[in-house]
Amino acid sequence: MRVFIYGTLKRGHRADHRLEGQIFVARAETAYRYRLVDAGGFPGLVAGNLRVRGELWDLTEDCLRELDDYEGVAEGNYERVPIELSDGSRVGAYLYLLPTATLPDCGEVWSLRREPVPPSTGE
């Protein structure tokens, strides 16, 4: 399944290892219907009026099941739904379901990258 990835799962971000063995397709943007909120160190995709920038991935069913668990789909944190991209195509994405009224707005891109690993001191 083709999925729009917009946060910690993107290449170079702290959870990108969860997409090992999957196929990166391209950078992508949503239609002007969404925005991102900062849900406490990770983003949530919600309805809005921006074009969110992210990545398209082809994911296996096994990977999707693992991501559903990681994203808390069963707990009601996120729901995997079809969304519209800027080119009019529809793909899957994880929509944030928890209350957002007090969350900071992130706009159109999530950019909190994973922390670099400090060099070894040899101790």
Coordinates of C-alpha atoms in Angstrom, one line a residue:
M1 CA 0.0 0.0 0.0
R2 CA 1.2 3.5 -0.8
V3 CA 1.4 5.7 2.4
F4 CA 2.2 9.3 3.0
I5 CA 4.8 9.7 5.8
Y6 CA 5.1 13.1 7.4
G7 CA 6.9 12.8 10.8
T8 CA 9.2 10.7 12.8
L9 CA 9.1 7.9 10.2
K10 CA 10.6 10.0 7.5
R11 CA 14.2 9.3 6.3
G12 CA 16.7 10.8 8.8
H13 CA 14.2 11.0 11.6
R14 CA 14.2 9.0 14.9
A15 CA 11.8 6.2 13.8
D16 CA 12.9 5.7 10.2
H17 CA 14.3 2.3 11.1
R18 CA 10.7 1.1 11.2
L19 CA 10.6 1.4 7.4
E20 CA 13.7 -0.7 6.7
G21 CA 13.1 -3.0 3.8
Q22 CA 10.2 -0.8 2.5
I23 CA 10.3 1.2 -0.8
F24 CA 10.7 4.9 -0.8
V25 CA 8.8 6.3 -3.7
A26 CA 9.3 10.1 -3.7
R27 CA 8.9 13.3 -1.8
A28 CA 5.2 14.4 -1.9
E29 CA 2.8 17.1 -0.7
T30 CA -0.8 16.8 0.3
A31 CA -3.7 18.8 -1.2
Y32 CA -4.5 22.0 0.6
R33 CA -6.6 20.2 3.2
Y34 CA -4.3 19.4 6.1
R35 CA -1.8 20.8 8.7
L36 CA 0.5 19.4 11.4
V37 CA 0.4 19.8 15.1
D38 CA 3.1 19.1 17.6
A39 CA 1.7 16.3 19.8
G40 CA 4.7 16.2 22.1
G41 CA 7.8 15.3 20.1
F42 CA 5.9 13.9 17.2
P43 CA 3.5 15.4 14.7
G44 CA -0.2 14.7 14.1
L45 CA -1.8 15.2 10.7
V46 CA -5.2 17.0 11.0
A47 CA -7.6 18.9 8.8
G48 CA -6.5 22.3 7.8
N49 CA -5.7 24.5 4.8
L50 CA -2.1 23.8 4.1
R51 CA -0.1 21.5 1.9
V52 CA 1.8 19.2 4.2
R53 CA 5.2 18.0 2.9
G54 CA 6.4 14.5 3.4
E55 CA 7.4 11.2 1.7
L56 CA 5.6 8.5 -0.2
W57 CA 6.4 4.9 0.6
D58 CA 5.2 1.5 -0.6
L59 CA 4.7 -0.6 2.5
T60 CA 4.0 -4.3 2.9
E61 CA 0.9 -5.5 4.9
D62 CA 3.3 -6.7 7.6
C63 CA 4.8 -3.2 7.9
L64 CA 1.4 -1.6 8.0
R65 CA 0.3 -3.8 10.9
E66 CA 3.4 -2.9 12.8
L67 CA 2.9 0.8 12.1
D68 CA -0.8 0.6 13.1
D69 CA 0.5 -0.8 16.4
Y70 CA 3.3 1.9 16.7
E71 CA 0.8 4.7 15.9
G72 CA -1.7 3.5 18.4
V73 CA -4.5 2.9 15.9
A74 CA -6.3 0.4 18.2
E75 CA -6.1 2.9 21.1
G76 CA -7.7 5.7 19.0
N77 CA -4.6 7.9 18.7
Y78 CA -4.4 7.7 14.9
E79 CA -6.5 6.3 12.1
R80 CA -5.1 5.2 8.8
V81 CA -7.3 6.8 6.1
P82 CA -7.1 7.8 2.5
I83 CA -5.9 11.4 1.9
E84 CA -5.5 13.5 -1.2
L85 CA -2.1 14.5 -2.6
S86 CA -1.4 17.7 -4.5
D87 CA -1.5 15.8 -7.8
G88 CA -5.0 14.5 -7.0
S89 CA -4.0 11.0 -6.2
R90 CA -5.2 9.3 -3.0
V91 CA -2.9 7.4 -0.7
G92 CA -3.0 6.2 2.9
A93 CA -1.9 8.3 5.9
Y94 CA -2.1 8.4 9.6
L95 CA -4.6 11.0 10.7
Y96 CA -4.3 12.2 14.4
L97 CA -7.5 11.7 16.4
L98 CA -6.7 13.2 19.8
P99 CA -7.8 16.7 20.9
T100 CA -5.6 19.4 19.3
A101 CA -6.9 22.7 20.7
T102 CA -3.9 23.2 23.0
L103 CA -1.2 21.7 20.8
P104 CA 1.3 24.0 19.0
D105 CA 0.9 24.2 15.2
C106 CA 3.7 22.9 13.0
G107 CA 2.3 24.1 9.7
E108 CA 3.3 22.2 6.6
V109 CA 6.5 20.3 7.6
W110 CA 7.8 18.3 10.5
S111 CA 11.5 18.8 10.9
L112 CA 12.6 17.5 14.3
R113 CA 15.4 15.1 13.2
R114 CA 16.9 12.4 15.3
E115 CA 19.7 13.4 17.6
P116 CA 23.2 12.7 16.2
V117 CA 25.1 9.9 18.0
P118 CA 28.1 11.5 19.9
P119 CA 31.5 10.2 18.9
S120 CA 33.0 7.5 21.0
T121 CA 35.6 8.6 23.5
G122 CA 37.1 5.2 23.7
E123 CA 36.4 4.7 27.4

